[in-house]
Short mmCIF file of C-alpha atoms in Angstrom, two decimals:
data_model
loop_
_atom_site.label_atom_id
_atom_site.label_comp_id
_atom_site.label_asym_id
_atom_site.label_seq_id
_atom_site.Cartn_x
_atom_site.Cartn_y
_atom_site.Cartn_z
CA MET Q 443 -64.09 25.21 -52.52
CA ALA Q 444 -66.81 27.82 -53.05
CA LYS Q 445 -67.98 27.35 -49.46
CA LEU Q 446 -64.43 27.85 -48.17
CA VAL Q 447 -64.01 31.03 -50.22
CA MET Q 448 -67.29 32.37 -48.85
CA LEU Q 449 -66.21 31.56 -45.29
CA LEU Q 450 -62.87 33.33 -45.72
CA ALA Q 451 -64.63 36.35 -47.22
CA ALA Q 452 -67.05 36.47 -44.31
CA LEU Q 453 -64.19 36.31 -41.80
CA THR Q 454 -62.40 39.12 -43.63
CA VAL Q 455 -65.49 41.33 -43.41
CA GLN Q 456 -65.97 40.41 -39.76
CA GLY Q 457 -62.34 41.24 -39.01
CA ALA Q 458 -62.71 44.63 -40.71
CA ARG Q 459 -65.72 45.44 -38.56
CA ALA Q 460 -64.28 44.14 -35.30
CA GLU Q 461 -62.83 46.28 -32.56
CA ILE Q 462 -60.52 43.92 -30.71
CA HIS Q 463 -59.84 44.84 -27.12
CA SER Q 464 -57.00 43.03 -25.40
CA GLU Q 465 -55.37 43.41 -22.03
CA THR Q 466 -53.22 41.63 -19.48
CA ILE Q 467 -55.17 40.48 -16.44
CA GLU Q 468 -53.77 39.45 -13.08
CA TYR Q 469 -55.70 36.76 -11.27
CA ARG Q 470 -54.94 34.32 -8.48
CA HIS Q 471 -54.67 30.72 -7.49
CA GLY Q 472 -54.47 30.88 -3.72
CA ASP Q 473 -51.68 33.32 -2.94
CA LYS Q 474 -50.02 32.84 -6.33
CA ILE Q 475 -50.41 35.73 -8.78
CA LEU Q 476 -51.03 34.64 -12.37
CA GLN Q 477 -50.91 36.87 -15.43
CA GLY Q 478 -53.28 36.03 -18.26
CA TYR Q 479 -54.29 37.79 -21.46
CA VAL Q 480 -57.85 38.40 -22.64
CA ALA Q 481 -59.05 39.44 -26.11
CA TYR Q 482 -62.56 40.09 -27.40
CA ASP Q 483 -64.50 42.14 -29.93
CA ALA Q 484 -65.74 45.23 -28.07
CA LYS Q 485 -68.29 45.95 -30.81
CA LEU Q 486 -70.30 42.82 -30.02
CA ALA Q 487 -73.07 43.62 -27.54
CA ALA Q 488 -74.24 40.11 -26.71
CA LYS Q 489 -72.42 37.67 -24.49
CA ARG Q 490 -70.51 35.11 -26.47
CA PRO Q 491 -68.67 31.77 -25.98
CA GLY Q 492 -65.35 31.88 -24.16
CA ILE Q 493 -62.19 29.96 -24.98
CA VAL Q 494 -59.43 29.17 -22.48
CA ILE Q 495 -56.07 28.91 -24.27
CA VAL Q 496 -53.16 27.17 -22.56
CA HIS Q 497 -49.55 27.84 -23.51
CA ASP Q 498 -46.82 25.36 -24.36
CA TRP Q 499 -43.91 24.54 -22.05
CA LYS Q 500 -42.29 27.94 -22.60
CA GLY Q 501 -45.15 29.65 -20.74
CA MET Q 502 -47.23 32.71 -21.61
CA GLY Q 503 -45.92 34.55 -24.65
CA PRO Q 504 -46.62 36.01 -28.11
CA PHE Q 505 -47.80 32.71 -29.63
CA VAL Q 506 -50.86 32.22 -27.39
CA LYS Q 507 -51.61 35.95 -27.36
CA LYS Q 508 -51.80 35.83 -31.16
CA LYS Q 509 -54.14 32.85 -30.93
CA ALA Q 510 -56.33 34.79 -28.50
CA ASP Q 511 -56.53 37.72 -30.92
CA GLU Q 512 -57.46 35.37 -33.77
CA LEU Q 513 -60.26 33.80 -31.74
CA ALA Q 514 -61.52 37.25 -30.79
CA LEU Q 515 -61.84 38.04 -34.50
CA LEU Q 516 -64.05 34.96 -34.82
CA GLY Q 517 -66.42 36.32 -32.20
CA TYR Q 518 -65.17 34.59 -29.07
CA THR Q 519 -63.73 35.97 -25.86
CA ALA Q 520 -60.36 34.26 -25.54
CA PHE Q 521 -58.36 34.03 -22.33
CA ALA Q 522 -54.74 32.91 -22.49
CA ALA Q 523 -54.11 31.23 -19.17
CA ASP Q 524 -50.92 31.48 -17.15
CA ILE Q 525 -50.17 28.13 -15.53
CA TYR Q 526 -46.69 28.97 -14.24
CA GLY Q 527 -47.34 32.30 -12.51
CA LYS Q 528 -46.52 35.96 -13.05
CA ASP Q 529 -43.07 36.49 -14.60
CA VAL Q 530 -42.25 32.76 -14.62
CA ARG Q 531 -41.10 32.52 -18.22
CA PRO Q 532 -38.52 29.79 -18.94
CA LYS Q 533 -35.57 31.16 -20.91
CA ASP Q 534 -34.59 27.91 -22.67
CA SER Q 535 -35.70 24.33 -23.31
CA LYS Q 536 -33.94 22.97 -20.23
CA GLU Q 537 -35.72 25.41 -17.94
CA ALA Q 538 -39.00 24.89 -19.79
CA GLY Q 539 -38.77 21.13 -19.32
CA GLU Q 540 -38.09 21.50 -15.61
CA THR Q 541 -40.93 23.97 -15.11
CA ALA Q 542 -43.46 21.97 -17.12
CA GLY Q 543 -42.36 18.84 -15.28
CA LEU Q 544 -43.39 20.34 -11.95
CA TYR Q 545 -46.99 20.43 -13.16
CA LYS Q 546 -47.04 17.26 -15.24
CA SER Q 547 -45.87 15.35 -12.17
CA ASN Q 548 -48.51 17.06 -10.01
CA ARG Q 549 -51.78 16.78 -11.91
CA PRO Q 550 -53.94 18.02 -9.00
CA LEU Q 551 -51.95 21.28 -8.99
CA LEU Q 552 -52.14 21.48 -12.79
CA ARG Q 553 -55.91 21.08 -12.64
CA GLU Q 554 -56.23 23.76 -9.97
CA ARG Q 555 -54.18 26.22 -12.02
CA VAL Q 556 -56.18 25.73 -15.20
CA ASN Q 557 -59.46 25.81 -13.28
CA ALA Q 558 -58.43 29.21 -11.93
CA ALA Q 559 -58.24 30.43 -15.54
CA PHE Q 560 -61.56 28.79 -16.38
CA LYS Q 561 -63.26 30.60 -13.48
CA GLU Q 562 -61.65 33.91 -14.46
CA LEU Q 563 -62.98 33.58 -18.00
CA ALA Q 564 -66.44 32.39 -16.88
CA GLY Q 565 -66.81 35.56 -14.83
CA HIS Q 566 -65.85 37.92 -17.65
CA LYS Q 567 -68.51 40.46 -18.58
CA THR Q 568 -68.58 39.39 -22.24
CA VAL Q 569 -68.83 35.63 -21.70
CA ASP Q 570 -71.78 33.25 -21.68
CA LYS Q 571 -70.59 31.05 -18.81
CA ASN Q 572 -72.57 28.11 -20.21
CA LYS Q 573 -70.56 28.18 -23.44
CA ILE Q 574 -66.88 27.69 -22.66
CA ALA Q 575 -64.26 25.51 -24.32
CA ALA Q 576 -60.51 25.07 -23.87
CA ILE Q 577 -57.61 24.59 -26.26
CA GLY Q 578 -53.94 24.00 -25.66
CA PHE Q 579 -50.64 23.49 -27.45
CA CYS Q 580 -48.15 20.76 -26.42
CA PHE Q 581 -48.02 21.13 -22.60
CA GLY Q 582 -51.18 23.19 -23.03
CA GLY Q 583 -52.97 20.32 -24.75
CA THR Q 584 -52.21 18.11 -21.77
CA THR Q 585 -53.49 20.85 -19.48
CA ALA Q 586 -56.72 21.40 -21.41
CA LEU Q 587 -57.45 17.69 -21.19
CA GLU Q 588 -56.84 17.74 -17.45
CA LEU Q 589 -59.33 20.60 -17.18
CA ALA Q 590 -61.91 18.32 -18.81
CA ARG Q 591 -60.94 15.36 -16.63
CA SER Q 592 -61.41 17.54 -13.56
CA GLY Q 593 -65.12 17.80 -14.35
CA ALA Q 594 -65.16 21.46 -15.37
CA GLU Q 595 -68.37 22.64 -17.05
CA ILE Q 596 -66.93 23.03 -20.54
CA LYS Q 597 -68.47 22.25 -23.90
CA GLY Q 598 -65.31 20.94 -25.48
CA VAL Q 599 -61.54 20.61 -25.53
CA VAL Q 600 -59.07 20.83 -28.41
CA SER Q 601 -55.53 19.52 -27.98
CA PHE Q 602 -52.91 20.55 -30.56
CA HIS Q 603 -49.96 18.13 -30.50
CA GLY Q 604 -50.42 17.62 -26.76
CA ASN Q 605 -49.31 14.69 -24.63
CA LEU Q 606 -52.31 12.45 -24.04
CA ASP Q 607 -51.12 10.55 -20.97
CA THR Q 608 -52.65 10.88 -17.53
CA PRO Q 609 -52.00 9.13 -14.20
CA SER Q 610 -55.78 8.98 -13.63
CA PRO Q 611 -57.49 7.61 -16.78
CA ALA Q 612 -60.59 6.72 -14.76
CA ASP Q 613 -61.20 10.46 -14.37
CA ALA Q 614 -62.30 10.58 -18.00
CA LYS Q 615 -65.74 9.73 -16.64
CA ASN Q 616 -65.85 13.35 -15.38
CA ILE Q 617 -65.59 14.81 -18.89
CA LYS Q 618 -68.78 16.72 -19.68
CA GLY Q 619 -68.07 17.96 -23.20
CA ARG Q 620 -66.60 16.76 -26.46
CA VAL Q 621 -62.91 16.20 -27.15
CA LEU Q 622 -60.92 16.88 -30.32
CA ILE Q 623 -57.34 15.67 -30.60
CA LEU Q 624 -55.19 17.14 -33.40
CA HIS Q 625 -52.11 14.96 -33.59
CA GLY Q 626 -48.96 14.74 -35.67
CA ALA Q 627 -48.91 11.15 -36.93
CA ASP Q 628 -45.10 11.04 -36.69
CA ASP Q 629 -44.82 12.74 -33.28
CA PRO Q 630 -42.06 10.88 -31.37
CA TYR Q 631 -43.12 12.45 -28.06
CA VAL Q 632 -46.65 11.06 -28.33
CA PRO Q 633 -46.04 7.52 -29.63
CA PRO Q 634 -48.72 5.12 -30.93
CA ALA Q 635 -48.92 3.30 -27.59
CA GLN Q 636 -49.86 6.54 -25.83
CA VAL Q 637 -52.44 7.34 -28.48
CA ALA Q 638 -53.94 3.85 -28.15
CA ALA Q 639 -54.12 4.17 -24.36
CA PHE Q 640 -55.86 7.53 -24.73
CA GLU Q 641 -58.42 6.11 -27.15
CA LYS Q 642 -59.14 3.28 -24.71
CA GLU Q 643 -59.55 5.85 -21.92
CA MET Q 644 -62.08 7.80 -23.98
CA LYS Q 645 -63.99 4.72 -25.11
CA ASP Q 646 -64.14 3.22 -21.63
CA ALA Q 647 -65.62 6.48 -20.32
CA LYS Q 648 -67.93 6.81 -23.35
CA VAL Q 649 -66.58 10.27 -24.16
CA ASN Q 650 -67.58 11.85 -27.47
CA TYR Q 651 -64.13 12.28 -28.96
CA GLN Q 652 -62.46 12.68 -32.33
CA LEU Q 653 -58.83 12.08 -33.25
CA GLU Q 654 -57.26 13.59 -36.36
CA LYS Q 655 -53.78 12.45 -37.40
CA TYR Q 656 -51.68 14.47 -39.82
CA PRO Q 657 -49.20 12.37 -41.83
CA GLY Q 658 -45.68 13.79 -41.91
CA ALA Q 659 -46.30 16.05 -38.94
CA VAL Q 660 -44.36 15.82 -35.68
CA HIS Q 661 -44.57 17.67 -32.37
CA ALA Q 662 -45.24 21.45 -32.34
CA PHE Q 663 -46.59 21.44 -35.90
CA THR Q 664 -48.53 24.69 -35.32
CA ASN Q 665 -45.54 26.74 -34.19
CA PRO Q 666 -43.37 28.40 -36.89
CA GLU Q 667 -40.64 28.97 -34.32
CA ALA Q 668 -40.09 25.19 -34.17
CA GLY Q 669 -38.33 25.22 -37.55
CA THR Q 670 -39.00 22.66 -40.26
CA ASP Q 671 -36.57 19.82 -39.45
CA ASN Q 672 -38.69 16.77 -38.57
CA SER Q 673 -35.60 14.89 -37.41
CA LYS Q 674 -35.58 17.07 -34.28
CA GLY Q 675 -38.94 15.64 -33.27
CA ALA Q 676 -40.61 19.08 -33.18
CA ALA Q 677 -41.17 21.09 -36.36
CA TYR Q 678 -43.65 23.40 -38.02
CA ASN Q 679 -45.86 21.90 -40.70
CA ALA Q 680 -47.91 24.46 -42.62
CA ALA Q 681 -50.35 21.93 -44.09
CA ALA Q 682 -51.07 20.33 -40.72
CA ASP Q 683 -51.36 23.74 -39.10
CA ASP Q 684 -53.94 24.88 -41.66
CA LYS Q 685 -55.95 21.66 -41.37
CA SER Q 686 -55.93 21.82 -37.59
CA GLN Q 687 -57.23 25.39 -37.60
CA VAL Q 688 -60.12 24.41 -39.88
CA ALA Q 689 -60.88 21.41 -37.66
CA MET Q 690 -60.94 23.61 -34.54
CA LYS Q 691 -63.29 26.15 -36.14
CA GLN Q 692 -65.68 23.44 -37.30
CA PHE Q 693 -65.58 21.86 -33.84
CA PHE Q 694 -66.49 25.17 -32.20
CA ASN Q 695 -69.30 25.72 -34.68
CA GLN Q 696 -70.68 22.32 -33.69
CA ILE Q 697 -70.40 22.56 -29.91
CA PHE Q 698 -71.65 26.15 -29.78
CA LYS Q 699 -74.24 25.51 -32.51
CA LYS Q 700 -72.98 28.30 -34.74
CA LYS Q 701 -73.59 28.42 -38.48
CA LEU Q 702 -70.63 28.01 -40.81
#
């Protein structure tokens, strides 16, 4: 408990001293214009690790921008990727499902889009290109894993309540970094059979992975906008959200060899 209090106090002081710069950045995948969001502490002189953040099925929006700002306060340069393209922002769940489905059914395209974000971040003036990780939420978790399976030079991947399936499990042999899966134990969209298949995929490829399951949590447990009704299959869970944030921070400290 004392260690946790000290950590929170240190983060508070760091946040008070930080000068967070954020901006929207247009970048490209072929002739497609994408619109990402970067955040970093302008007061830090040295290059620092970079984190790619991938949105859920609703596309780029306030949720991932907030996550980018939070990571910037921790001393990272965070880049919220845009998988769908500039101004492609689904207006409801039906449209979100259709748009996400275009990429989930075309994993090569999905990998190309997220690799475009990875390259954009790696070239940023504040980033140590040898220290990059990726995180994602729901659809974004799936995407971050596909970035790793593509063989990208990343230190680690964190999936928050993401789908774990892939049409190419043998590609796990391309994963160069560590993997952390933060999973709602009661998530109906990522059933036990899918989790078991994922674990087999990781073990067969000898990937250094960790899976944390949060009892009572379902899909979208990090997103307050999901409500709190578990019967809908997607709901916010404050306890699971808090635990997952701690797990992510500890994971980053480990892969980037930072002190707690």
